[in-house]
Amino acid sequence: MDLINIKNALDVPLHLLRYFYYVAKYQHFTKAADALNMTQPPLSRRIQQLEESLGVTLFHRTNREVTLTKAGEYLLEASTRMFQILDKDIDTVIRIHEGKSGIITLAFTGSTMPSLLPLILKKSRECYPDLLVHVRQLTTTQQIKALNNGSIDLGLLVPPVFDPSIETTLIRKEPYIICIPLMHPLAQETHITISDLKNEPFVMAPESAGKGYYDAVMTLCEMANFRPKVMQTAQEQTTIVSLVAANFGIAIVPEATQYFHHPGVVYRYLTETVYNKTAIAWNRQHQLSDSRLLADLIVKEFTQLNPGNPAITD
């Protein structure tokens, strides 16, 4: 039997890390002890035991507060990630014992929710009926972080992704369109160019939510030699549509956003074309067999989803 080389982890009892996690989160020994249904003195002794076993100081202690040292901050991040993965793995162990398959958490951006996501979930249920797929709506930036800390297994996001630990496969591209307030003069037009939007206020997601979408909007505006006047930011597509309906401005959105029917907006195609891209993403270090199965299924079944957009290439 081949055993992996574990230098230190087996020397630290898991329950000590649990005690540390609670104290670090509450930053207060008494409150943490209450949450753990124990008294404060034995909790303090357990933390001292953990610090002694590691040979580090995890907390700065004063009469009024408890704060984390640099080592403590890192251990909190690492233990949070470990507990999230362990919790999910224990759920999987229980499902295997019950004769079921595993559990996968799939994250998605707002533009994939009305069209692509339901089709993926339907196909997954058809092909792997015992595979339980949890879904979470996250921005691209949030998905990259979640893939790295193990809180999600797969993501449907907007590339590019520059994190070397994240692998992506492009599965769809769709043109950007315009979301316009119903009573706006442009709502009566059938052909709209990007230059028609030069003096319009914009509603859009911030760059921090995802660089792919932000750069695409900037590229479109640069075609007409202007930068958008962003009057309001929002992260989710449904929120953006609602803000447009409330006359905060117009928005450049992925084509699939028009599935969000709102009586206060209309959607129009642009003469110029820049594509919104969707990729399936995973962390190469964390991927398990069930998530690999689903990723392969998504690539196989949905890469050619849009026959009107012939090639998914740059």
Tab-separated table of N, CA and C in Angstrom, residues 13-105:
chain	number	residue	atom	x	y	z
A	13	PRO	N	-4.848	17.044	16.232
A	13	PRO	CA	-6.209	16.509	16.315
A	13	PRO	C	-7.212	17.455	15.669
A	14	LEU	N	-8.168	16.887	14.958
A	14	LEU	CA	-9.139	17.691	14.235
A	14	LEU	C	-9.973	18.556	15.174
A	15	HIS	N	-10.264	18.037	16.370
A	15	HIS	CA	-11.122	18.810	17.272
A	15	HIS	C	-10.426	20.092	17.736
A	16	LEU	N	-9.095	20.102	17.780
A	16	LEU	CA	-8.394	21.322	18.151
A	16	LEU	C	-8.545	22.397	17.072
A	17	LEU	N	-8.525	21.972	15.821
A	17	LEU	CA	-8.742	22.924	14.735
A	17	LEU	C	-10.174	23.481	14.770
A	18	ARG	N	-11.113	22.637	15.195
A	18	ARG	CA	-12.497	23.091	15.316
A	18	ARG	C	-12.607	24.165	16.403
A	19	TYR	N	-11.942	23.942	17.533
A	19	TYR	CA	-11.950	24.943	18.593
A	19	TYR	C	-11.312	26.254	18.104
A	20	PHE	N	-10.193	26.115	17.411
A	20	PHE	CA	-9.519	27.299	16.872
A	20	PHE	C	-10.437	28.063	15.929
A	21	TYR	N	-11.136	27.352	15.051
A	21	TYR	CA	-12.020	27.978	14.067
A	21	TYR	C	-13.076	28.840	14.767
A	22	TYR	N	-13.668	28.327	15.829
A	22	TYR	CA	-14.714	29.066	16.529
A	22	TYR	C	-14.150	30.311	17.217
A	23	VAL	N	-13.003	30.188	17.875
A	23	VAL	CA	-12.412	31.342	18.527
A	23	VAL	C	-12.014	32.391	17.490
A	24	ALA	N	-11.457	31.935	16.373
A	24	ALA	CA	-11.037	32.867	15.327
A	24	ALA	C	-12.227	33.601	14.728
A	25	LYS	N	-13.344	32.904	14.561
A	25	LYS	CA	-14.527	33.528	13.982
A	25	LYS	C	-15.170	34.521	14.949
A	26	TYR	N	-15.282	34.136	16.199
A	26	TYR	CA	-15.914	35.017	17.185
A	26	TYR	C	-14.953	36.073	17.731
A	27	GLN	N	-13.630	35.776	17.657
A	27	GLN	CA	-12.599	36.633	18.256
A	27	GLN	C	-12.941	36.958	19.709
A	28	HIS	N	-13.435	35.923	20.374
A	28	HIS	CA	-13.843	36.092	21.773
A	28	HIS	C	-13.977	34.690	22.374
A	29	PHE	N	-13.207	34.402	23.429
A	29	PHE	CA	-13.200	33.054	23.990
A	29	PHE	C	-14.559	32.677	24.598
A	30	THR	N	-15.173	33.584	25.320
A	30	THR	CA	-16.438	33.253	25.989
A	30	THR	C	-17.547	32.987	24.975
A	31	LYS	N	-17.638	33.844	23.953
A	31	LYS	CA	-18.664	33.630	22.925
A	31	LYS	C	-18.424	32.332	22.164
A	32	ALA	N	-17.171	32.039	21.879
A	32	ALA	CA	-16.848	30.792	21.184
A	32	ALA	C	-17.182	29.592	22.061
A	33	ALA	N	-16.875	29.688	23.349
A	33	ALA	CA	-17.194	28.591	24.274
A	33	ALA	C	-18.699	28.355	24.340
A	34	ASP	N	-19.484	29.438	24.370
A	34	ASP	CA	-20.939	29.292	24.377
A	34	ASP	C	-21.425	28.583	23.122
A	35	ALA	N	-20.867	28.957	21.983
A	35	ALA	CA	-21.269	28.324	20.719
A	35	ALA	C	-20.897	26.849	20.686
A	36	LEU	N	-19.824	26.493	21.386
A	36	LEU	CA	-19.357	25.101	21.433
A	36	LEU	C	-19.969	24.313	22.592
A	37	ASN	N	-20.835	24.962	23.378
A	37	ASN	CA	-21.467	24.324	24.543
A	37	ASN	C	-20.440	23.811	25.545
A	38	MET	N	-19.460	24.679	25.841
A	38	MET	CA	-18.452	24.352	26.838
A	38	MET	C	-18.106	25.627	27.602
A	39	THR	N	-17.323	25.504	28.644
A	39	THR	CA	-16.911	26.674	29.403
A	39	THR	C	-15.617	27.235	28.836
A	40	GLN	N	-15.289	28.448	29.258
A	40	GLN	CA	-14.153	29.133	28.662
A	40	GLN	C	-12.784	28.564	29.059
A	41	PRO	N	-12.562	28.176	30.339
A	41	PRO	CA	-11.213	27.691	30.713
A	41	PRO	C	-10.727	26.487	29.907
A	42	PRO	N	-11.560	25.416	29.737
A	42	PRO	CA	-11.053	24.302	28.927
A	42	PRO	C	-10.824	24.666	27.465
A	43	LEU	N	-11.621	25.621	26.936
A	43	LEU	CA	-11.391	26.072	25.556
A	43	LEU	C	-10.038	26.764	25.452
A	44	SER	N	-9.705	27.602	26.431
A	44	SER	CA	-8.405	28.277	26.423
A	44	SER	C	-7.263	27.263	26.464
A	45	ARG	N	-7.449	26.202	27.277
A	45	ARG	CA	-6.400	25.168	27.352
A	45	ARG	C	-6.244	24.446	26.018
A	46	ARG	N	-7.338	24.208	25.298
A	46	ARG	CA	-7.259	23.520	24.001
A	46	ARG	C	-6.507	24.388	22.974
A	47	ILE	N	-6.760	25.692	23.012
A	47	ILE	CA	-6.054	26.577	22.083
A	47	ILE	C	-4.566	26.607	22.407
A	48	GLN	N	-4.223	26.640	23.696
A	48	GLN	CA	-2.817	26.588	24.089
A	48	GLN	C	-2.179	25.286	23.641
A	49	GLN	N	-2.934	24.196	23.747
A	49	GLN	CA	-2.430	22.890	23.306
A	49	GLN	C	-2.142	22.900	21.814
A	50	LEU	N	-3.048	23.517	21.036
A	50	LEU	CA	-2.844	23.607	19.587
A	50	LEU	C	-1.618	24.445	19.275
A	51	GLU	N	-1.466	25.583	19.932
A	51	GLU	CA	-0.312	26.444	19.684
A	51	GLU	C	0.991	25.739	20.048
A	52	GLU	N	0.973	25.003	21.136
A	52	GLU	CA	2.179	24.272	21.542
A	52	GLU	C	2.522	23.169	20.561
A	53	SER	N	1.499	22.476	20.057
A	53	SER	CA	1.772	21.380	19.119
A	53	SER	C	2.306	21.899	17.788
A	54	LEU	N	1.867	23.105	17.405
A	54	LEU	CA	2.342	23.698	16.151
A	54	LEU	C	3.623	24.506	16.349
A	55	GLY	N	3.865	24.949	17.587
A	55	GLY	CA	5.022	25.783	17.862
A	55	GLY	C	4.863	27.200	17.360
A	56	VAL	N	3.618	27.692	17.307
A	56	VAL	CA	3.356	29.046	16.828
A	56	VAL	C	2.357	29.727	17.761
A	57	THR	N	2.293	31.049	17.682
A	57	THR	CA	1.272	31.823	18.384
A	57	THR	C	0.177	32.173	17.391
A	58	LEU	N	-1.058	31.811	17.708
A	58	LEU	CA	-2.171	32.009	16.786
A	58	LEU	C	-2.996	33.250	17.103
A	59	PHE	N	-2.948	33.689	18.367
A	59	PHE	CA	-3.769	34.822	18.778
A	59	PHE	C	-2.940	35.842	19.561
A	60	HIS	N	-3.287	37.116	19.343
A	60	HIS	CA	-2.846	38.176	20.241
A	60	HIS	C	-3.939	38.328	21.295
A	61	ARG	N	-3.595	38.209	22.563
A	61	ARG	CA	-4.592	38.259	23.626
A	61	ARG	C	-4.401	39.507	24.473
A	62	THR	N	-5.500	40.229	24.710
A	62	THR	CA	-5.514	41.332	25.663
A	62	THR	C	-6.724	41.137	26.560
A	63	ASN	N	-6.886	42.002	27.520
A	63	ASN	CA	-8.036	41.890	28.420
A	63	ASN	C	-9.350	42.163	27.703
A	64	ARG	N	-9.282	42.894	26.590
A	64	ARG	CA	-10.517	43.313	25.921
A	64	ARG	C	-10.830	42.527	24.656
A	65	GLU	N	-9.801	42.043	23.982
A	65	GLU	CA	-10.081	41.410	22.703
A	65	GLU	C	-9.051	40.328	22.372
A	66	VAL	N	-9.438	39.519	21.387
A	66	VAL	CA	-8.566	38.476	20.865
A	66	VAL	C	-8.456	38.701	19.367
A	67	THR	N	-7.250	38.846	18.856
A	67	THR	CA	-7.054	39.025	17.423
A	67	THR	C	-6.072	37.982	16.902
A	68	LEU	N	-6.167	37.715	15.623
A	68	LEU	CA	-5.327	36.698	14.999
A	68	LEU	C	-3.948	37.237	14.661
A	69	THR	N	-2.940	36.422	14.837
A	69	THR	CA	-1.613	36.726	14.319
A	69	THR	C	-1.606	36.415	12.822
A	70	LYS	N	-0.519	36.717	12.154
A	70	LYS	CA	-0.410	36.379	10.728
A	70	LYS	C	-0.546	34.875	10.518
A	71	ALA	N	0.097	34.110	11.407
A	71	ALA	CA	-0.030	32.643	11.315
A	71	ALA	C	-1.469	32.225	11.554
A	72	GLY	N	-2.144	32.881	12.508
A	72	GLY	CA	-3.535	32.562	12.786
A	72	GLY	C	-4.450	32.879	11.612
A	73	GLU	N	-4.197	34.011	10.936
A	73	GLU	CA	-5.000	34.373	9.765
A	73	GLU	C	-4.881	33.312	8.676
A	74	TYR	N	-3.656	32.836	8.468
A	74	TYR	CA	-3.474	31.807	7.444
A	74	TYR	C	-4.157	30.500	7.844
A	75	LEU	N	-4.027	30.130	9.119
A	75	LEU	CA	-4.650	28.887	9.569
A	75	LEU	C	-6.169	28.973	9.486
A	76	LEU	N	-6.746	30.150	9.741
A	76	LEU	CA	-8.195	30.303	9.613
A	76	LEU	C	-8.631	30.076	8.175
A	77	GLU	N	-7.904	30.671	7.247
A	77	GLU	CA	-8.237	30.477	5.832
A	77	GLU	C	-8.094	29.011	5.440
A	78	ALA	N	-6.998	28.380	5.863
A	78	ALA	CA	-6.752	26.979	5.502
A	78	ALA	C	-7.757	26.041	6.158
A	79	SER	N	-8.083	26.284	7.436
A	79	SER	CA	-9.014	25.399	8.136
A	79	SER	C	-10.427	25.572	7.604
A	80	THR	N	-10.801	26.801	7.220
A	80	THR	CA	-12.122	27.014	6.603
A	80	THR	C	-12.237	26.211	5.324
A	81	ARG	N	-11.204	26.277	4.497
A	81	ARG	CA	-11.205	25.514	3.250
A	81	ARG	C	-11.264	24.018	3.537
A	82	MET	N	-10.501	23.568	4.520
A	82	MET	CA	-10.463	22.142	4.858
A	82	MET	C	-11.820	21.655	5.351
A	83	PHE	N	-12.476	22.445	6.227
A	83	PHE	CA	-13.768	22.033	6.763
A	83	PHE	C	-14.841	22.015	5.682
A	84	GLN	N	-14.775	22.962	4.731
A	84	GLN	CA	-15.745	22.960	3.635
A	84	GLN	C	-15.594	21.702	2.783
A	85	ILE	N	-14.351	21.353	2.468
A	85	ILE	CA	-14.115	20.156	1.661
A	85	ILE	C	-14.485	18.903	2.436
A	86	LEU	N	-14.094	18.850	3.710
A	86	LEU	CA	-14.388	17.681	4.525
A	86	LEU	C	-15.888	17.492	4.699
A	87	ASP	N	-16.617	18.592	4.897
A	87	ASP	CA	-18.062	18.504	5.067
A	87	ASP	C	-18.724	17.923	3.815
A	88	LYS	N	-18.252	18.373	2.659
A	88	LYS	CA	-18.803	17.867	1.407
A	88	LYS	C	-18.431	16.396	1.207
A	89	ASP	N	-17.209	16.041	1.559
A	89	ASP	CA	-16.779	14.651	1.408
A	89	ASP	C	-17.548	13.718	2.342
A	90	ILE	N	-17.863	14.189	3.547
A	90	ILE	CA	-18.652	13.362	4.471
A	90	ILE	C	-20.049	13.138	3.913
A	91	ASP	N	-20.645	14.188	3.321
A	91	ASP	CA	-21.943	14.015	2.660
A	91	ASP	C	-21.864	12.949	1.566
A	92	THR	N	-20.760	12.976	0.811
A	92	THR	CA	-20.582	11.996	-0.256
A	92	THR	C	-20.446	10.587	0.311
A	93	VAL	N	-19.686	10.435	1.402
A	93	VAL	CA	-19.538	9.124	2.046
A	93	VAL	C	-20.897	8.574	2.463
A	94	ILE	N	-21.737	9.426	3.028
A	94	ILE	CA	-23.068	8.998	3.473
A	94	ILE	C	-23.918	8.584	2.288
A	95	ARG	N	-23.846	9.374	1.193
A	95	ARG	CA	-24.633	9.023	0.001
A	95	ARG	C	-24.148	7.717	-0.622
A	96	ILE	N	-22.834	7.487	-0.611
A	96	ILE	CA	-22.314	6.215	-1.122
A	96	ILE	C	-22.813	5.064	-0.272
A	97	HIS	N	-22.798	5.241	1.053
A	97	HIS	CA	-23.313	4.211	1.956
A	97	HIS	C	-24.778	3.916	1.674
A	98	GLU	N	-25.537	4.953	1.284
A	98	GLU	CA	-26.960	4.782	0.996
A	98	GLU	C	-27.203	4.290	-0.426
A	99	GLY	N	-26.124	3.990	-1.154
A	99	GLY	CA	-26.271	3.473	-2.506
A	99	GLY	C	-26.463	4.548	-3.554
A	100	LYS	N	-26.160	5.789	-3.201
A	100	LYS	CA	-26.310	6.895	-4.132
A	100	LYS	C	-24.933	7.337	-4.618
A	101	SER	N	-24.953	8.260	-5.586
A	101	SER	CA	-23.686	8.762	-6.119
A	101	SER	C	-23.260	9.996	-5.347
A	102	GLY	N	-22.348	10.751	-5.897
A	102	GLY	CA	-21.760	11.876	-5.184
A	102	GLY	C	-22.551	13.160	-5.294
A	103	ILE	N	-21.953	14.211	-4.737
A	103	ILE	CA	-22.549	15.542	-4.733
A	103	ILE	C	-21.580	16.506	-5.397
A	104	ILE	N	-22.096	17.342	-6.290
A	104	ILE	CA	-21.292	18.341	-6.984
A	104	ILE	C	-21.932	19.705	-6.776
A	105	THR	N	-21.096	20.715	-6.557
A	105	THR	CA	-21.586	22.085	-6.503
A	105	THR	C	-21.146	22.800	-7.774
